[in-house]
mmCIF file of C-alpha atoms in Angstrom:
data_model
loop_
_atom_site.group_PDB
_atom_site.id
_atom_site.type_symbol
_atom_site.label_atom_id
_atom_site.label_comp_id
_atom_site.label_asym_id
_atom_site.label_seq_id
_atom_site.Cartn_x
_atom_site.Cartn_y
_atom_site.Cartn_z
ATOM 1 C CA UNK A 1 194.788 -53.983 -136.267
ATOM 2 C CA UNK A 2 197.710 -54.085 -133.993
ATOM 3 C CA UNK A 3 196.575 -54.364 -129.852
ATOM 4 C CA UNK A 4 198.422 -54.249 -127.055
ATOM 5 C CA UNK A 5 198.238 -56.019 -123.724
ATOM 6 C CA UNK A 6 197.267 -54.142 -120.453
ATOM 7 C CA UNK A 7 200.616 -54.521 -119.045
ATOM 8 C CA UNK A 8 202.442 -53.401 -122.241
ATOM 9 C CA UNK A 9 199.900 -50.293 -121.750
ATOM 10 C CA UNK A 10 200.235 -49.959 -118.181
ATOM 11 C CA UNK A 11 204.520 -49.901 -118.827
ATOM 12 C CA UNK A 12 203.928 -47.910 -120.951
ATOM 13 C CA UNK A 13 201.863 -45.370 -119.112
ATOM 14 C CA UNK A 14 204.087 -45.426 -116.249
ATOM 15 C CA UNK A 15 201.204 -47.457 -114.306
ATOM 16 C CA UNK A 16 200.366 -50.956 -112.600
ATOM 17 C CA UNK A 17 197.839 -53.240 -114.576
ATOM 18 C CA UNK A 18 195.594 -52.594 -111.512
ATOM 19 C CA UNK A 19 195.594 -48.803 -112.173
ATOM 20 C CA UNK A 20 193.997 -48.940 -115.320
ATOM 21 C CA UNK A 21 191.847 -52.048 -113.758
ATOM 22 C CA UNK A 22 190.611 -49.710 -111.407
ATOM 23 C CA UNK A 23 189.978 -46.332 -113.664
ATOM 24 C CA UNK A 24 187.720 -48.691 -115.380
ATOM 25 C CA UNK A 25 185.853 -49.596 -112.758
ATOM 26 C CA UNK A 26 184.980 -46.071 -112.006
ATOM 27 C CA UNK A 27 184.624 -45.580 -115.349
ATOM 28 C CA UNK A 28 186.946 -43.135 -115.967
ATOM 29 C CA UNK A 29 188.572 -44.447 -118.901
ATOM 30 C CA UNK A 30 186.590 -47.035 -121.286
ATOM 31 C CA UNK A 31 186.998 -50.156 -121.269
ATOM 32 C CA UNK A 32 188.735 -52.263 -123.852
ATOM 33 C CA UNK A 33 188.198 -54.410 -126.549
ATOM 34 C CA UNK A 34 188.925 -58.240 -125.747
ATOM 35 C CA UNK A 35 191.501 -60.426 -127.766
ATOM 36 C CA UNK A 36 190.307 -64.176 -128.499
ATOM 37 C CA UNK A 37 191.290 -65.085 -124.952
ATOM 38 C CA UNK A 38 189.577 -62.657 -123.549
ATOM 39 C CA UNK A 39 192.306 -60.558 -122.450
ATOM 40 C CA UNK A 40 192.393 -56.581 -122.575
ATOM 41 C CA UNK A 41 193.735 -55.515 -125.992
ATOM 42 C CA UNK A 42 194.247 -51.692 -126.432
ATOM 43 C CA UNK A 43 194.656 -49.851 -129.636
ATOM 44 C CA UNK A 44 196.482 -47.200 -130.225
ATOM 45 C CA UNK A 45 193.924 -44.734 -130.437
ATOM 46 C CA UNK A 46 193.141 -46.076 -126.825
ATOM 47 C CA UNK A 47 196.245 -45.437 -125.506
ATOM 48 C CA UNK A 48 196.460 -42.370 -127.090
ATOM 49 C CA UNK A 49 192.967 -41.158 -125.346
ATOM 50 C CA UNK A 50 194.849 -42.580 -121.930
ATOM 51 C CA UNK A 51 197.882 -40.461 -122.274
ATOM 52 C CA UNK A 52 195.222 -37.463 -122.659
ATOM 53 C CA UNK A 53 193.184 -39.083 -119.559
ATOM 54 C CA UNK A 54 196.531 -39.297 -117.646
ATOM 55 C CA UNK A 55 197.631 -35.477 -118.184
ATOM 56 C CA UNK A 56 193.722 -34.422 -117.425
ATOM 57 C CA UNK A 57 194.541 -36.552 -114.011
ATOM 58 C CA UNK A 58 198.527 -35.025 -113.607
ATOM 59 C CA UNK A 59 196.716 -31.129 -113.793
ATOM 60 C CA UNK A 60 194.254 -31.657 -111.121
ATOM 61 C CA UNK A 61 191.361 -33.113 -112.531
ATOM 62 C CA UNK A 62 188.942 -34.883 -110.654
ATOM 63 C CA UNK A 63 188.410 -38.654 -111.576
ATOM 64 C CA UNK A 64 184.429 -37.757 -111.779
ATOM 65 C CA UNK A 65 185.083 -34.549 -114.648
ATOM 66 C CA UNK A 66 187.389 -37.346 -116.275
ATOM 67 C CA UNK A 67 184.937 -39.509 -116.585
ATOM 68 C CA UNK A 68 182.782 -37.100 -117.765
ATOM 69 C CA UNK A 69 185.183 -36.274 -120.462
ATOM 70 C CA UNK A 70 185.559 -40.124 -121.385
ATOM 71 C CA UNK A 71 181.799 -40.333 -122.173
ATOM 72 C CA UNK A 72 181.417 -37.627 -124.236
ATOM 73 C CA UNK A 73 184.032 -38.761 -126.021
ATOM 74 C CA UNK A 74 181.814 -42.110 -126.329
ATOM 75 C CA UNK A 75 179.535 -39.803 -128.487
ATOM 76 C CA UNK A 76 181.618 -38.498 -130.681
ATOM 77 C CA UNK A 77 180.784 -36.137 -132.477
ATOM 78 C CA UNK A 78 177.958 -35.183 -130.703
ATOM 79 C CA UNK A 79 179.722 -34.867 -127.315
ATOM 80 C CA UNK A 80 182.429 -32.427 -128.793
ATOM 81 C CA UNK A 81 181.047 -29.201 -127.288
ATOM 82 C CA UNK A 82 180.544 -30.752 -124.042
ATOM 83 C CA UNK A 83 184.487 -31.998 -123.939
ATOM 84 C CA UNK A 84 185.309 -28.230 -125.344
ATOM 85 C CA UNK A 85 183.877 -27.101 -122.269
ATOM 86 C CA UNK A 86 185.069 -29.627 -119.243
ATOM 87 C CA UNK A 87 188.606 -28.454 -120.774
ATOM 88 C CA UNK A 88 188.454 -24.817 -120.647
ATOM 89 C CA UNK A 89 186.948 -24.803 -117.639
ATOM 90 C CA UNK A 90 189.826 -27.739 -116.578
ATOM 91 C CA UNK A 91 192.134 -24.825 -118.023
ATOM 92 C CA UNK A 92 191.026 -21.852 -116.123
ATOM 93 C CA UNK A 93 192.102 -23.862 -113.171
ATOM 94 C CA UNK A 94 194.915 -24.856 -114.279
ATOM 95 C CA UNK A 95 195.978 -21.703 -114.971
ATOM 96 C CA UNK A 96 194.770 -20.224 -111.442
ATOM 97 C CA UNK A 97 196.746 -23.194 -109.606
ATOM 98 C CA UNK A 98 199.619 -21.995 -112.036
ATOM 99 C CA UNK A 99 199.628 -18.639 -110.826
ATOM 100 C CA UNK A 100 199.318 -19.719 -107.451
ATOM 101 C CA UNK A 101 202.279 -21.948 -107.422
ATOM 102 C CA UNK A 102 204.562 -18.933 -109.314
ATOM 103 C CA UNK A 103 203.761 -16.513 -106.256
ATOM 104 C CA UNK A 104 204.866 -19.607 -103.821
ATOM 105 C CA UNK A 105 208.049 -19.777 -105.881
ATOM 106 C CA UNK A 106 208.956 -16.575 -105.865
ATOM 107 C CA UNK A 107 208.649 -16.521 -101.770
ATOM 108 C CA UNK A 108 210.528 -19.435 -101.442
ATOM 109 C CA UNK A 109 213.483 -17.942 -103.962
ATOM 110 C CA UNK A 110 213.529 -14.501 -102.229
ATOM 111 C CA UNK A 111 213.926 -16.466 -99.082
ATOM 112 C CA UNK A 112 216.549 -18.641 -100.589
ATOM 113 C CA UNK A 113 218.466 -15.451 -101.644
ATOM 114 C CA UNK A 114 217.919 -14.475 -97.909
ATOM 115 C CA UNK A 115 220.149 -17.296 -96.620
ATOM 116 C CA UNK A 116 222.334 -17.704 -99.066
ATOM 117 C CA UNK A 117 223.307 -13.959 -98.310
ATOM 118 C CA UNK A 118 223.445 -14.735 -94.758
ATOM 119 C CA UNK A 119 226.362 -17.331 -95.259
#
């Protein structure tokens, strides 16, 4: 099985080594398998679940719901339903902040369209 290092992973990601150091800490994403040194070595399938981790994180999620998500993922399959749920209800608030930020565009074009008529 092909591995990769934490700073491939953290390149990668678009991350610092320490960043990913530190999620596992708080346990928001699981920790890695070990080479024969003892380093980090990632799969893919790890990275993968990181990349989902990482957009959970970009839309507003809070670390503690992410690690939440990263345990039941631990019990898989029995911790499906739960990770069904911590995303739709991720969603709905996505979708609320989503709305939100429309209305602020459209102010902020209207006034835009005020000025540039102005000139």
């Amino acid at each position: 099985m092909t591995t990769r290092s934490i700073g491939d992973v953290a390149q990668h990601l678009g991350l610092v080594p320490d960043t990913l150091r530190y999620y596992e800490r708080r346990g928001v994403v699981p920790n890695p398998g070990r080479d024969a040194g003892g380093r980090r070595a990632y799969t893919e399938a790890d990275v993968h679940l990181l990349e989902v981790l990482l957009h959970l994180r970009a839309t507003g999620m809070p670390l503690a719901d992410i690690a939440s998500f990263t345990h039941y993922v631990s019990q898989d399959p029995a911790g499906v339903a739960e990770r069904l749920n911590l995303l739709l209800t991720h969603r709905d608030h996505v979708l609320a902040e989503q709305d939100r930020v429309t209305r602020a565009l459209a102010v902020i074009d209207q006034k835009i369209k005020d000025y540039r008529s102005r000139l």
